[in-house]
Tab-separated table of C-alpha atoms in Angstrom:
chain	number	residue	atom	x	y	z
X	1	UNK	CA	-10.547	19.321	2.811
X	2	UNK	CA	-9.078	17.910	5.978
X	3	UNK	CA	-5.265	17.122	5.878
X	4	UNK	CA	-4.126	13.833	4.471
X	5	UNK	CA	-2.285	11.501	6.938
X	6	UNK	CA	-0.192	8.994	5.730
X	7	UNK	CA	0.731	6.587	8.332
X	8	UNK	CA	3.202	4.534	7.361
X	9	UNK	CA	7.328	3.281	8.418
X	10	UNK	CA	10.491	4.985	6.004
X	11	UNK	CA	11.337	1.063	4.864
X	12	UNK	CA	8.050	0.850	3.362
X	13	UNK	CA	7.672	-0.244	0.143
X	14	UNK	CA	3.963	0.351	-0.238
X	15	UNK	CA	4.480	3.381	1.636
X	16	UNK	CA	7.488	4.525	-0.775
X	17	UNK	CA	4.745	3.727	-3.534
X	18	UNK	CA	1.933	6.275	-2.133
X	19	UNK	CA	4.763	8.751	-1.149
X	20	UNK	CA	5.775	9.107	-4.432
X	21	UNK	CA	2.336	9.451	-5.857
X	22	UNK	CA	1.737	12.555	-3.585
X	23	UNK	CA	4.924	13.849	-5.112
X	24	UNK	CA	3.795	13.228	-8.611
X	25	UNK	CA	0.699	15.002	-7.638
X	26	UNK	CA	2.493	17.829	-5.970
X	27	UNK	CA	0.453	17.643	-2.603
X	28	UNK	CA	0.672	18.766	0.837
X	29	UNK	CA	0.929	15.717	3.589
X	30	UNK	CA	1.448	15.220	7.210
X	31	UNK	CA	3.241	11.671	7.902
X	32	UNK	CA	2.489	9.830	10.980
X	33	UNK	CA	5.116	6.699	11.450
X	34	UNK	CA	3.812	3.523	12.536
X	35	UNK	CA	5.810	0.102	14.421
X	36	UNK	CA	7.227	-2.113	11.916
X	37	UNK	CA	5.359	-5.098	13.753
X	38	UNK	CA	2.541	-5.947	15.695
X	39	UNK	CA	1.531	-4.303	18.238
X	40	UNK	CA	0.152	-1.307	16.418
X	41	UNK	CA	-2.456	0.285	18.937
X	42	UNK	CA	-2.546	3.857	17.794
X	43	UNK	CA	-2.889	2.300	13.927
X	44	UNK	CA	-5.984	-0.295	14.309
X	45	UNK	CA	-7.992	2.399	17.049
X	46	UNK	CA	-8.244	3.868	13.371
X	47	UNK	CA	-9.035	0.541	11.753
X	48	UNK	CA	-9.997	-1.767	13.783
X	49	UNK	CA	-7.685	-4.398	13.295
X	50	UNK	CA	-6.289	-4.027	10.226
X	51	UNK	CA	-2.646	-3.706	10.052
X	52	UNK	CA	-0.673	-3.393	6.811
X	53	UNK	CA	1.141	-0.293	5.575
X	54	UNK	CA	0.303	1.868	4.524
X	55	UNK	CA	-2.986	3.760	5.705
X	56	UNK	CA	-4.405	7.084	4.660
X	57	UNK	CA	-6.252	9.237	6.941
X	58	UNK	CA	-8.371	12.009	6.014
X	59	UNK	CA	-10.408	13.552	8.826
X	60	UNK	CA	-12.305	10.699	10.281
X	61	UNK	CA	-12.218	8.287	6.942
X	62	UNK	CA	-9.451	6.084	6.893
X	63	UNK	CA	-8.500	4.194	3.741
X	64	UNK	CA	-6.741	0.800	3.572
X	65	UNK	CA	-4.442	-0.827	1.235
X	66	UNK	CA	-2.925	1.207	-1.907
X	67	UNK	CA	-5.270	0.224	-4.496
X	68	UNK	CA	-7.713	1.940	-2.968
X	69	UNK	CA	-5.150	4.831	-1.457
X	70	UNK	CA	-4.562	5.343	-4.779
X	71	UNK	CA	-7.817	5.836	-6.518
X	72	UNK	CA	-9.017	8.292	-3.412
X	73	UNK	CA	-5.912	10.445	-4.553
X	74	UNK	CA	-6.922	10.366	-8.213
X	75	UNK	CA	-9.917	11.944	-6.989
X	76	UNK	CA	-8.460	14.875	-4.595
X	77	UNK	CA	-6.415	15.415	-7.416
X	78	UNK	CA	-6.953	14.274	-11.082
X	79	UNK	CA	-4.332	15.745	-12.713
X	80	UNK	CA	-1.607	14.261	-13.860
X	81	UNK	CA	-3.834	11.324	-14.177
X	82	UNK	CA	-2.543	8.062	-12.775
X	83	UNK	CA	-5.158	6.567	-14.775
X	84	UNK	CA	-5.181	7.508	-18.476
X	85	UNK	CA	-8.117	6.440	-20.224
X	86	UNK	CA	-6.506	4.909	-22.966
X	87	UNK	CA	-4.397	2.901	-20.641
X	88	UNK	CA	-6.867	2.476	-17.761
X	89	UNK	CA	-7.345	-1.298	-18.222
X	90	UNK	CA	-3.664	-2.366	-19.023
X	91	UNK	CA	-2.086	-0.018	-15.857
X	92	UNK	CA	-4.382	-1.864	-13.077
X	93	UNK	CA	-3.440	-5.033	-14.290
X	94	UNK	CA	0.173	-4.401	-14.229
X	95	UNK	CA	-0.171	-2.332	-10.867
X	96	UNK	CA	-1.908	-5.638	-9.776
X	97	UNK	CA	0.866	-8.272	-10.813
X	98	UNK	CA	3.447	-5.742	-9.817
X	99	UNK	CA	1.839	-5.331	-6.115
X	100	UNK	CA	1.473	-9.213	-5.841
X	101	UNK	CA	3.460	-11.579	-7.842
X	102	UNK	CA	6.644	-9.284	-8.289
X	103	UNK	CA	6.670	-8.070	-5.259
X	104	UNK	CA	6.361	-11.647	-3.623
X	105	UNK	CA	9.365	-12.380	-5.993
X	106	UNK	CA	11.553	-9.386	-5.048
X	107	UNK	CA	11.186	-9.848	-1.179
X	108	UNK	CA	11.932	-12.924	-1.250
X	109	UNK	CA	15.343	-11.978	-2.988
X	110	UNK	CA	15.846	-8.923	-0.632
X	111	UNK	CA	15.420	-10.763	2.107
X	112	UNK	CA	18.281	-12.999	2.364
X	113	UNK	CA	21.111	-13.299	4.391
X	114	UNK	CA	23.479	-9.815	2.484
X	115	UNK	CA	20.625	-8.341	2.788
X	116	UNK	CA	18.450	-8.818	5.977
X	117	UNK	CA	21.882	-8.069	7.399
X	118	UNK	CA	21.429	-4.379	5.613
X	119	UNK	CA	18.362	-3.807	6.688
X	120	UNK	CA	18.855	-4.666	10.097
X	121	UNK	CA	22.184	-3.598	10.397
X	122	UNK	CA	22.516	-2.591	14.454
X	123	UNK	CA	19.293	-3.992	15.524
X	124	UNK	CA	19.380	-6.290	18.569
X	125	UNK	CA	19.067	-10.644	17.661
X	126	UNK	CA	15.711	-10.096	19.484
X	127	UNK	CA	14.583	-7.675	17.381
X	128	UNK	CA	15.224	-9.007	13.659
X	129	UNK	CA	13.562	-12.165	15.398
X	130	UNK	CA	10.915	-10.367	16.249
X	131	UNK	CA	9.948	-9.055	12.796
X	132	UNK	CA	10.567	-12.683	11.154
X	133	UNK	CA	7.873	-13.750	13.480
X	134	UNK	CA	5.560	-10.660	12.594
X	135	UNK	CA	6.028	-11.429	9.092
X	136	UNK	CA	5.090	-15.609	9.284
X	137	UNK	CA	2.031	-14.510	10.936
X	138	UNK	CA	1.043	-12.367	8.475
X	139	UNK	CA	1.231	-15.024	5.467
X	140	UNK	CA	-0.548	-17.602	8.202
X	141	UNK	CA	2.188	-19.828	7.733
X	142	UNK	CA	2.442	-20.214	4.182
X	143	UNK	CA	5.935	-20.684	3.262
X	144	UNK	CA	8.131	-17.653	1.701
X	145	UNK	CA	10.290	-18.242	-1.962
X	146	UNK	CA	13.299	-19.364	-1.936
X	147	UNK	CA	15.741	-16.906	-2.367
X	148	UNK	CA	17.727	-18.963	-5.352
X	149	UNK	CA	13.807	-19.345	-6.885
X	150	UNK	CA	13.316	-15.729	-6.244
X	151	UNK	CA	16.459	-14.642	-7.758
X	152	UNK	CA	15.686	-16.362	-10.694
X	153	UNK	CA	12.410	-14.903	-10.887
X	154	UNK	CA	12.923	-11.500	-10.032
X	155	UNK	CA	15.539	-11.265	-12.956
X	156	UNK	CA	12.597	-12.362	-15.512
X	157	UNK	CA	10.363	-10.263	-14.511
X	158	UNK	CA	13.076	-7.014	-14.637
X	159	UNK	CA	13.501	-8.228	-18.245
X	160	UNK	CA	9.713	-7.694	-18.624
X	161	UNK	CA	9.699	-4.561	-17.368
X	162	UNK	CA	12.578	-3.985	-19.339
X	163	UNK	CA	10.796	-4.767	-22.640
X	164	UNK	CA	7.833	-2.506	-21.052
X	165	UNK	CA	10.336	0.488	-21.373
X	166	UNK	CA	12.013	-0.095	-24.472
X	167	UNK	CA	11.487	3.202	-26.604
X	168	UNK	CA	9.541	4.956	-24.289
X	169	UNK	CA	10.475	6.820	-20.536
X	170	UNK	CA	7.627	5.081	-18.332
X	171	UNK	CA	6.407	1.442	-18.393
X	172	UNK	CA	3.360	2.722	-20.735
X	173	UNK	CA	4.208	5.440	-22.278
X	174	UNK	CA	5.803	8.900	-22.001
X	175	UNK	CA	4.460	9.939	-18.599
X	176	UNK	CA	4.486	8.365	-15.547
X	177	UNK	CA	0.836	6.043	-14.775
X	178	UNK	CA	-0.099	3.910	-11.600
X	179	UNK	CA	1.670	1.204	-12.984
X	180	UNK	CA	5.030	2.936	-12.747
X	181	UNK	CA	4.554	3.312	-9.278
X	182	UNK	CA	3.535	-0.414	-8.493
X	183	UNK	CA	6.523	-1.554	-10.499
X	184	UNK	CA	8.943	0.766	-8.856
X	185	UNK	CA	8.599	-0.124	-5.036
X	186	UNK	CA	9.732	-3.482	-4.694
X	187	UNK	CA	12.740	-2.446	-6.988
X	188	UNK	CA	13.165	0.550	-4.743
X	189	UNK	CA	13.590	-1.696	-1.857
X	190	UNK	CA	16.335	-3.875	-3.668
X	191	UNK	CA	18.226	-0.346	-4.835
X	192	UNK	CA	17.858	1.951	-1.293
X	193	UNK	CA	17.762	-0.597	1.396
X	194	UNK	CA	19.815	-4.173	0.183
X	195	UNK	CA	22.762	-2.137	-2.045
X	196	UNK	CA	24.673	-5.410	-1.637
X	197	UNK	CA	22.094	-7.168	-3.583
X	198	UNK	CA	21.516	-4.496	-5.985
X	199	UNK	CA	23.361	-5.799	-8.815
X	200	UNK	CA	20.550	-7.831	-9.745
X	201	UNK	CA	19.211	-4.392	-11.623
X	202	UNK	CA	22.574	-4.062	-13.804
X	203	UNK	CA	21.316	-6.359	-16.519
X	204	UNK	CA	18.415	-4.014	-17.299
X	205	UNK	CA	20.068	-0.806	-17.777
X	206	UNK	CA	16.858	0.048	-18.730
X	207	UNK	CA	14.851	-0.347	-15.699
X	208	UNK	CA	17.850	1.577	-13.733
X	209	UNK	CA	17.521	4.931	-16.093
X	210	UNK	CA	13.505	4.802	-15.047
X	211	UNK	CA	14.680	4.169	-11.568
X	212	UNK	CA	15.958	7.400	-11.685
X	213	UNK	CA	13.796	8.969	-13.338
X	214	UNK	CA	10.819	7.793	-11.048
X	215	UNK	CA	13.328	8.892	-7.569
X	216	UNK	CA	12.863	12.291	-9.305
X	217	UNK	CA	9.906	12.962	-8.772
X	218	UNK	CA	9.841	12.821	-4.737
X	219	UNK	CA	7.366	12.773	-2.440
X	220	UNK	CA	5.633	16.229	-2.188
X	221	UNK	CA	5.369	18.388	0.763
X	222	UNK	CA	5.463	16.303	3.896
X	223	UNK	CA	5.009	17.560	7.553
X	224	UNK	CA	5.193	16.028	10.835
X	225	UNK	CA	2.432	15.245	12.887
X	226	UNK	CA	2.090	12.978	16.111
X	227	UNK	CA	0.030	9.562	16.594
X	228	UNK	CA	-2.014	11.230	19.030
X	229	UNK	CA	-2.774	14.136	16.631
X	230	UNK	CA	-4.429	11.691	14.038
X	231	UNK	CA	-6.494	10.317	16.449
X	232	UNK	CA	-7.969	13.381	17.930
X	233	UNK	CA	-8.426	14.933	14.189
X	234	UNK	CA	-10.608	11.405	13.677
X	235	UNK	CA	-12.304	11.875	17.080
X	236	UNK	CA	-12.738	15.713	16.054
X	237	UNK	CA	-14.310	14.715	12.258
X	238	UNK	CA	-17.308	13.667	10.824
X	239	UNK	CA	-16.607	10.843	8.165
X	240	UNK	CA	-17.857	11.767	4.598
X	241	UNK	CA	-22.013	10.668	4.268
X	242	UNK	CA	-21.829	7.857	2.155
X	243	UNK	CA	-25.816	7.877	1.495
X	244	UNK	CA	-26.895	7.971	-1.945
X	245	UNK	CA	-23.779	5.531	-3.147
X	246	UNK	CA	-25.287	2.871	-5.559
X	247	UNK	CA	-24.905	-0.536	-3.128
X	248	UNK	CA	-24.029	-3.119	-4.654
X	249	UNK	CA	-24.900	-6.308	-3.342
X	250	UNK	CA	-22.954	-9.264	-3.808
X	251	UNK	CA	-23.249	-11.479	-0.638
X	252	UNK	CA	-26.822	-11.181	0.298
X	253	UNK	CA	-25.941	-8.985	3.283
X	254	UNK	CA	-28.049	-5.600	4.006
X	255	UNK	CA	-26.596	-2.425	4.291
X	256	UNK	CA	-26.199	-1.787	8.323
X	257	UNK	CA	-25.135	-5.232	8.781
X	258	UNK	CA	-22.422	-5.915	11.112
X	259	UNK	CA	-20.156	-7.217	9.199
X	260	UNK	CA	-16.163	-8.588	9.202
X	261	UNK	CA	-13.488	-7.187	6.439
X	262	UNK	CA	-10.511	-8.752	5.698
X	263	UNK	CA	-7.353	-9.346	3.418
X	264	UNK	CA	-7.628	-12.442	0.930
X	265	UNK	CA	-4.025	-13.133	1.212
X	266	UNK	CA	-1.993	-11.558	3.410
X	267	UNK	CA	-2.168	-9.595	6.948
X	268	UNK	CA	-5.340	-11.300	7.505
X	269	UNK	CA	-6.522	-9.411	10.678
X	270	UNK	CA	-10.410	-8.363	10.539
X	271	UNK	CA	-12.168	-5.327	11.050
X	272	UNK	CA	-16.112	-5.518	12.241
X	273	UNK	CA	-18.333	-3.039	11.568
X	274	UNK	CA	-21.677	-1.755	10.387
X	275	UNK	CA	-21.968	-2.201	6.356
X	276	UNK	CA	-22.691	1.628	5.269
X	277	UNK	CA	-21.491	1.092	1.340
X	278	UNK	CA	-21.231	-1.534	-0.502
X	279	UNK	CA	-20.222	0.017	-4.138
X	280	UNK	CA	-18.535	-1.359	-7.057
X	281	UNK	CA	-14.900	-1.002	-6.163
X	282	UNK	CA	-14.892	-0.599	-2.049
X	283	UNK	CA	-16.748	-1.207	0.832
X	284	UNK	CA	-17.378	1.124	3.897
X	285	UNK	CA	-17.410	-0.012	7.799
X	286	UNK	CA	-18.574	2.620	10.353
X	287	UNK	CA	-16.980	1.964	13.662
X	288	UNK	CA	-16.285	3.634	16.791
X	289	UNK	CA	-13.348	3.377	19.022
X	290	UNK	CA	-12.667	4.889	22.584
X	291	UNK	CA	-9.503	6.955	20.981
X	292	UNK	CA	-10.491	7.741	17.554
X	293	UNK	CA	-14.526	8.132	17.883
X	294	UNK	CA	-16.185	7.184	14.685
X	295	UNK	CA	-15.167	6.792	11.845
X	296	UNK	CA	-15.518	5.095	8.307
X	297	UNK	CA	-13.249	2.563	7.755
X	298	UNK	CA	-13.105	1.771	3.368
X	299	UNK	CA	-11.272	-1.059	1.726
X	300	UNK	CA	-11.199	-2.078	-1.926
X	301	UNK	CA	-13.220	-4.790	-3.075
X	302	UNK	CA	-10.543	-7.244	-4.930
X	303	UNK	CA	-8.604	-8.472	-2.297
X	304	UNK	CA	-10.546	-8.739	0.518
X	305	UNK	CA	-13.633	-10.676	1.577
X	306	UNK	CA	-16.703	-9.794	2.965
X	307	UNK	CA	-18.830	-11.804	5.805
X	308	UNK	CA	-21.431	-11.460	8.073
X	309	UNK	CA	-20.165	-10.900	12.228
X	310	UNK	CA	-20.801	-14.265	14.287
X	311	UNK	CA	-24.203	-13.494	16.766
């Protein structure tokens, strides 16, 4: 198997999700860091426009957004299980309102005044401008949650998770699932990179002992490993055949289509390419790129759309 590359920034929360799931399995990485903001030209000669952080790279098959990061990794390596059967159902739909609505909530709260001023302690006017800016554009100029709403928010939803624990170590049980991992990185963010907000966590004493418990566990072996270097490994790889993959068709669009991928929601840049898969949970674009050469570019199928490339 070809090296996994993570590319990805150390103030990450998605990131800090997927680095500690290669700790919990125990594996062997090479970490490529990425701009915080647009532009991000080494990044999208891999994907073709899309942007968001993390990305996983194996040889020349790059994987987008951590739902789908996550079940690739499952597969590599199965054991311990992020996904036990008994729980299967009940951890995606936690992992999905913890990736979505919580972490919308605990942003929000991060990000005011005490403690943009934390995370961008030293960094130039121009520069903490410069990421506000990056950051409207990617919610297309919806507006962000208050930071009094999102106070009052985040503090229900840490009593959930609160509840979620009582009795037991992890959110479902007594080992760690992919719902542990969804839950922990927006509360990671609040802990390690706004301290002066962190107090918000002190009325779930509960949710602070997992905290810990989930920090534990690290994130695995990582090495170093250059931009450059992930792009020539792509341009040096074959992608993975994808032929014999039950399509599933849901849009009326053939397999070799060009086609246009996207986020439903947020970071809404497209990637075109030729449809190779279709399946039940992802979709596969094959591109090439000048830098990279060709590769296979996969996304998830909730949370992104699917449509046919103008003529």
């Amino acid at each position: 198997m070809s090296d996994l590359i993570l590319h990805h920034y150390p103030t990450s929360p998605f990131a800090e999700k997927v680095r500690l799931i290669l700790g919990h399995k125990q594996l062997a990485w090479k970490s490529v860091f990425i701009p915080m903001i647009m532009p991000k030209p080494d990044l999208t000669a891999l994907t073709g426009g899309y942007r968001r952080t993390p990305v996983l790279q194996i040889g020349a098959d790059i994987y987008c957004d951590t739902a789908l990061i996550c079940e690739v990794l499952e597969h590599l390596a199965p054991t311990p299980s992020l996904y036990p059967v008994a729980l299967n159902g009940a951890a995606r739909i936690v992992t999905q309102w913890a990736d979505t609505a919580l972490f919308t909530a605990a942003m929000a709260y991060n990000f005011q005044p005490a403690g943009v001023a934390q995370v961008f302690a030293g960094t130039p006017a121009e520069g903490v401008q410069a990421f506000v800016a990056d950051r409207a554009a990617m919610r297309s100029g919806a507006a962000r949650m208050s930071s009094t709403d999102a106070a009052a928010t985040y503090k229900s939803y840490l009593r959930r998770i609160a509840n979620m624990l009582h009795g037991q170590d992890f959110v479902l049980g007594a080992q760690p699932c992919v719902a542990d991992f969804a839950l922990y990185h927006p509360l990671w963010f609040t802990q390690e990179r706004t301290p002066a907000l962190a107090g918000i966590l002190d009325a779930t004493p509960e949710v602070k002992s997992w905290m810990a418990r989930m920090k534990a566990i690290g994130h695995g072996t990582p090495g170093k490993c250059s931009a450059e270097e992930a792009l020539q490994t792509a341009q040096s790889s074959t992608p993975v055949s994808v032929q014999g993959e039950v399509f599933q068709d849901e849009h009326g669009i053939a397999l070799g289509s060009q086609v246009v991928i996207a986020a439903d929601n947020f970071g809404l840049e497209p990637t075109e390419g030729d449809l190779m898969a279709a399946t039940r949970t992802r979709y596969t674009l094959r591109r090439t790129d000048e830098r990279a050469g060709t590769v296979h570019v996969h996304f998830p199928r909730v949370g992104f759309t699917l449509k046919k490339a103008a003529a």
